[in-house]
Amino acid sequence: MDLLIKKAGCCFWRMRFRCAVPLILYAAVLSVSMLPVCRAEESTDDREIEIVSQTMPAVTLRGYGTVSAKTDPYQMQDGSICFVTTITCQDEQRAKILQAKYLSDLSVLKMTRPMQMAFGSVTVPFQQMQDQRAFCAVRQGKVVTVVQANGEQNLAGMLGKVAPKAAAADFQPQPVVPMFLDSWDQYGFRFYYRPWERPRSDKPDEYRYTSEFDFAKSFGDLGFVFWTGVELTDAALGITHANWWNWAQEAVARRKLPAVLNTSMGSSSSLLNLYRDQEQAKMPQYCGGFHSVADPHMGGTGVFSWRSHEGQDAELATMAKDMRKYLSQENMIDVLEPHGELSHGKYTVFLEHGPYVDASFREYMKKTFGSLDAVRQRWQASADEIKSWDDLHVPEVASFLGWSDDALDLTGTWKVTYPATKEEDVSALTNVDSDVSDWADVVAPGHDRQMFLPKKRAIFRRTITVDESWLKERPRIWMTVLDLNRREKDDHVRAYCNGKLVSDTMIRHNTPHWATVEVTNVLHAGDNVITLDLPEGFIAYRAYLHGHEPKEYPNLPGGQNAIWTDFIDWLIWMRADALEQGLKTIRNQTPEKPIVCMAPDSMHAEVKRLCELYGARFHNTGYMGAFWAELLPALMRSSDLPFTLEPGGPAGDLAGFKKQIGLYATEAIQAIHYFIHIGNIFWNDEIREHFTKIQPIIQAFGTYHAPKAEIAQFFDSRSAWLTAYPWGEDASETLGNGYFRWQIDGMMRDSYPIDAVDGWDFESGNVNAYRVIVDSNTEIMSKEMVQRIEAWVRGGGIFITFGQTGRHLPEQADAWPINELTGYEVVGRDVHKRVDGQGGLEVGHRYYTLAEGQTLLSADWGQPQRANGLSLKKIDPACEDILLWKDGTVAMGVRSLGKGKVVHLGLKFCNVPIWWGGTQITKKLFNDLFHSF
């Protein structure tokens, strides 16, 4: 219990620094935890503790103003140590809130019991733990003093020193703590609310809708989340739909239940009609929207571009009216940033194109590179190719995949059938002379009618005419089809040319499918029959023939690596700019209440920076209820910020609900917004009964927090963007990076807790809280990123590469910028090849042994082991070789830099999954490394 309190206290302190609404006031909890005023060194089984004073510099906390603190230890007559934390507040009123919040939170932790004692002429309340440690908070003007002592007698003795005039001191908390300061401390479970929802069995005039609010009240003030946004109808300019749920908020407020405002941008027709030029223009021939491919939702009707100025400002101004009204109400504790989910899938790369965003792209390029000559040099373009800034346009995704003006476009009318039998499949696919006159006609790609076709397996067939001169100009011909079908992972897309199977590729899970295949030997001059077997029955983007050999980033020809990098960086920049406008709008309405940023995964470094600046936090919108994942809360811990989430949908049954709560209880979250209506729990007898039984767990959300770790894993969202869709087919060039491929926190949880950091943390200094940082195969790494890591290492950190860390520069493949940091040159690597049509990878292996005289690993690594990875060669003589391959090249080495070290982990283990190999031996390796450092 003592260790638990110490770890919890450390976390509470660090969460104070930027947090919009602190869990327990930071300096006060120092006295509870004792950790900041103690240093323990273990040389034997006995612990020697050095007691020192510690001063906390002034920080500004939303809700508390500016506070500073000092903690002093005092030796008591019985030999115990008493701790006194003196907190100086901005003013007397803030001091009253601080004292009230501290005492309130002590009672919430359930580890103390309320007591009273006589002190002079007053009765002093205090809290006492089972081990007799006692706590008291006294306010004198704008100073709050928190005292921790061993037992009531010592507590009274110390109070005589810090508050000799008991009558002039305030021991009783006076104000009620503002509800938003208890946002996740005491209100860790909130229900989404949809007005006028009712059980299907009840009639509208018989159902008592207010029973839902009474149900929430009966469980210790559970909260509600209300959606607000601009009305979507044509004639609703300047109107929100708050009147739809306002009565519910009034009922909730009367019961003093917490509420959250979910502001949602929806791009109403009335606003789109005013700013039609600012609508998100999709790439030519792309069929789909923000939420899905070949689907009309959130895009079929139009949405504003991320770079829209007037349109988005008008929508934000409309929602600001609701923000002013509702966020001023006491029970409104949080607000969700209005842009919501920043990316809803890999197809987000197809959603910004055309003249309006071209201007934004030029703005970004000017701001980033300054001169046109610099851009020409990056793009390897001549002055004739780029004469002026007006010659810069947002590139098409297909332009990186062989599409150009000289490609042969396959757009047109296709004959389509939905086969009922496999026999019909064979005939339709291989017999070019079969009669297809009774098949349906579908224009594809590029026609939005595909949004409304049945999403099931279909055969697309088209005859195209190829000119003989076009063929002669191209010694080799490829066919690229970006159909973007997304069925189950074992579904296949097959392509036939003149009755011959030319491509059979499996759809990777949740990845819009595309494929490029050489057709040089099957294509001929004249008429050719192209047949596609498509699991979802549409071609959602371009299909074409071309003479450009396909390459994957970062091996694109000419200056295309730089163009792709600039395109991706621009997409991120636009979203970050739009997000900041939303955060500014909220802060103009409420300077202190916390903000929620939804689904930040795709650009977490940029969102992290904005969260720290504006007092916001990360929020997951679904997958954490489907499988265990701790990336986002781990990233929030390194920023000293809390984390909340919601399911992607309500649990369908009790087993599903138990799974969700079980995951949430271990994923280090602070609050749940249960989706999609309170009735999903209230109306289901089994789930409601279980919900009642597990109230201690429900009430614990937000009250107890995972401690900040000493170890973190590095996840670079920019590298993930650059190497993500449409890339990833060539495993010899990119193995992918990020949490879901290279996570080690779950593997190591039983021995070492692990947080997460990203590129922003190296800029901000957040990384200085960690002793060891392990990479997650950040294959794309700029020189500036390497330099930031080096500066941290020289300050005393331990950095461990993993996989192919720092293999490529953004604009140059196989530049290995990481070598400058590790002191080793990469002289070879094991190549992994994707098994065509099967979705797996060929995994090779070789043997390694301990280097003679190495001092890092134990002798039990001396037996020959199998692994694969990189072959290293020492370029800094000061490096120490740790593991060697059979050919004498280095498999792992360590370099000392300043006060820290870098471990170049050239090997990974050869079992599947390829990214980190055999679980047990990988776990053993990291256990030994962490223990050594």
Tab-separated table of N, CA and C in Angstrom, residues 60 75 89 99 121 140 143 164-165 171 175 195 210 221 317 379 383 499 519 552 576 615 630 661 668 714 722 811 896:
chain	number	residue	atom	x	y	z
A	60	THR	N	0.972	27.870	-13.630
A	60	THR	CA	-0.403	28.336	-13.766
A	60	THR	C	-1.272	27.156	-14.144
A	75	GLN	N	11.882	16.266	11.693
A	75	GLN	CA	12.071	15.083	12.533
A	75	GLN	C	11.280	15.285	13.819
A	89	CYS	N	-0.967	30.607	-3.156
A	89	CYS	CA	-1.920	30.716	-4.256
A	89	CYS	C	-1.966	32.140	-4.810
A	99	GLN	N	-7.912	24.325	-1.138
A	99	GLN	CA	-8.073	23.576	0.109
A	99	GLN	C	-9.279	22.646	0.022
A	121	SER	N	-8.842	26.517	20.517
A	121	SER	CA	-10.266	26.742	20.715
A	121	SER	C	-11.124	26.223	19.571
A	140	GLN	N	-4.496	30.028	5.503
A	140	GLN	CA	-4.283	31.317	6.158
A	140	GLN	C	-4.086	32.351	5.045
A	143	VAL	N	-2.479	31.342	1.511
A	143	VAL	CA	-1.531	30.247	1.702
A	143	VAL	C	-2.255	29.044	2.294
A	164	PRO	N	0.086	28.730	14.651
A	164	PRO	CA	0.034	28.938	16.104
A	164	PRO	C	-1.228	29.640	16.563
A	165	LYS	N	-1.802	30.495	15.701
A	165	LYS	CA	-3.043	31.179	16.058
A	165	LYS	C	-4.198	30.418	15.408
A	171	PHE	N	-9.628	25.775	8.933
A	171	PHE	CA	-9.433	24.345	8.784
A	171	PHE	C	-10.568	23.693	8.001
A	175	PRO	N	-15.751	26.927	0.170
A	175	PRO	CA	-16.563	26.883	-1.049
A	175	PRO	C	-16.829	25.454	-1.489
A	195	PRO	N	-32.050	12.521	-27.428
A	195	PRO	CA	-33.392	12.891	-26.955
A	195	PRO	C	-34.488	12.037	-27.586
A	210	THR	N	-37.575	11.034	-17.856
A	210	THR	CA	-36.736	11.522	-16.754
A	210	THR	C	-36.244	10.397	-15.854
A	221	ASP	N	-24.036	10.294	-9.196
A	221	ASP	CA	-23.880	11.422	-10.119
A	221	ASP	C	-23.136	11.050	-11.391
A	317	ALA	N	-18.634	29.874	-35.362
A	317	ALA	CA	-19.333	31.005	-34.735
A	317	ALA	C	-20.744	30.604	-34.333
A	379	TRP	N	12.317	19.088	-55.458
A	379	TRP	CA	11.496	18.292	-56.363
A	379	TRP	C	12.250	17.847	-57.619
A	383	ALA	N	13.456	25.111	-64.013
A	383	ALA	CA	12.737	26.388	-64.026
A	383	ALA	C	11.631	26.380	-65.059
A	499	GLY	N	-8.739	-12.882	-70.634
A	499	GLY	CA	-9.038	-14.211	-70.119
A	499	GLY	C	-7.951	-14.840	-69.289
A	519	VAL	N	1.465	-6.308	-67.421
A	519	VAL	CA	0.615	-6.958	-68.428
A	519	VAL	C	1.281	-6.904	-69.805
A	552	GLU	N	7.782	2.021	-54.527
A	552	GLU	CA	7.156	2.452	-53.282
A	552	GLU	C	8.016	3.515	-52.613
A	576	ALA	N	-3.937	20.403	-38.335
A	576	ALA	CA	-3.510	21.023	-37.084
A	576	ALA	C	-3.987	22.471	-37.007
A	615	GLY	N	-4.966	23.317	-22.921
A	615	GLY	CA	-5.626	22.621	-21.819
A	615	GLY	C	-6.622	21.593	-22.302
A	630	GLU	N	-3.025	0.815	-25.340
A	630	GLU	CA	-2.723	1.861	-24.361
A	630	GLU	C	-1.890	2.994	-24.965
A	661	ILE	N	-15.615	-3.165	-20.356
A	661	ILE	CA	-15.226	-2.644	-19.040
A	661	ILE	C	-13.916	-3.267	-18.578
A	668	ALA	N	-5.699	2.319	-18.331
A	668	ALA	CA	-5.236	3.562	-17.708
A	668	ALA	C	-6.005	4.779	-18.210
A	714	PHE	N	9.050	5.253	-28.224
A	714	PHE	CA	8.948	6.386	-29.141
A	714	PHE	C	8.090	6.002	-30.342
A	722	LEU	N	4.028	8.966	-43.476
A	722	LEU	CA	4.819	8.876	-44.696
A	722	LEU	C	4.876	7.462	-45.258
A	811	GLU	N	13.415	12.327	-47.704
A	811	GLU	CA	13.576	12.520	-49.147
A	811	GLU	C	14.567	11.546	-49.783
A	896	SER	N	28.481	5.168	-25.766
A	896	SER	CA	28.318	6.185	-24.737
A	896	SER	C	28.403	7.564	-25.386
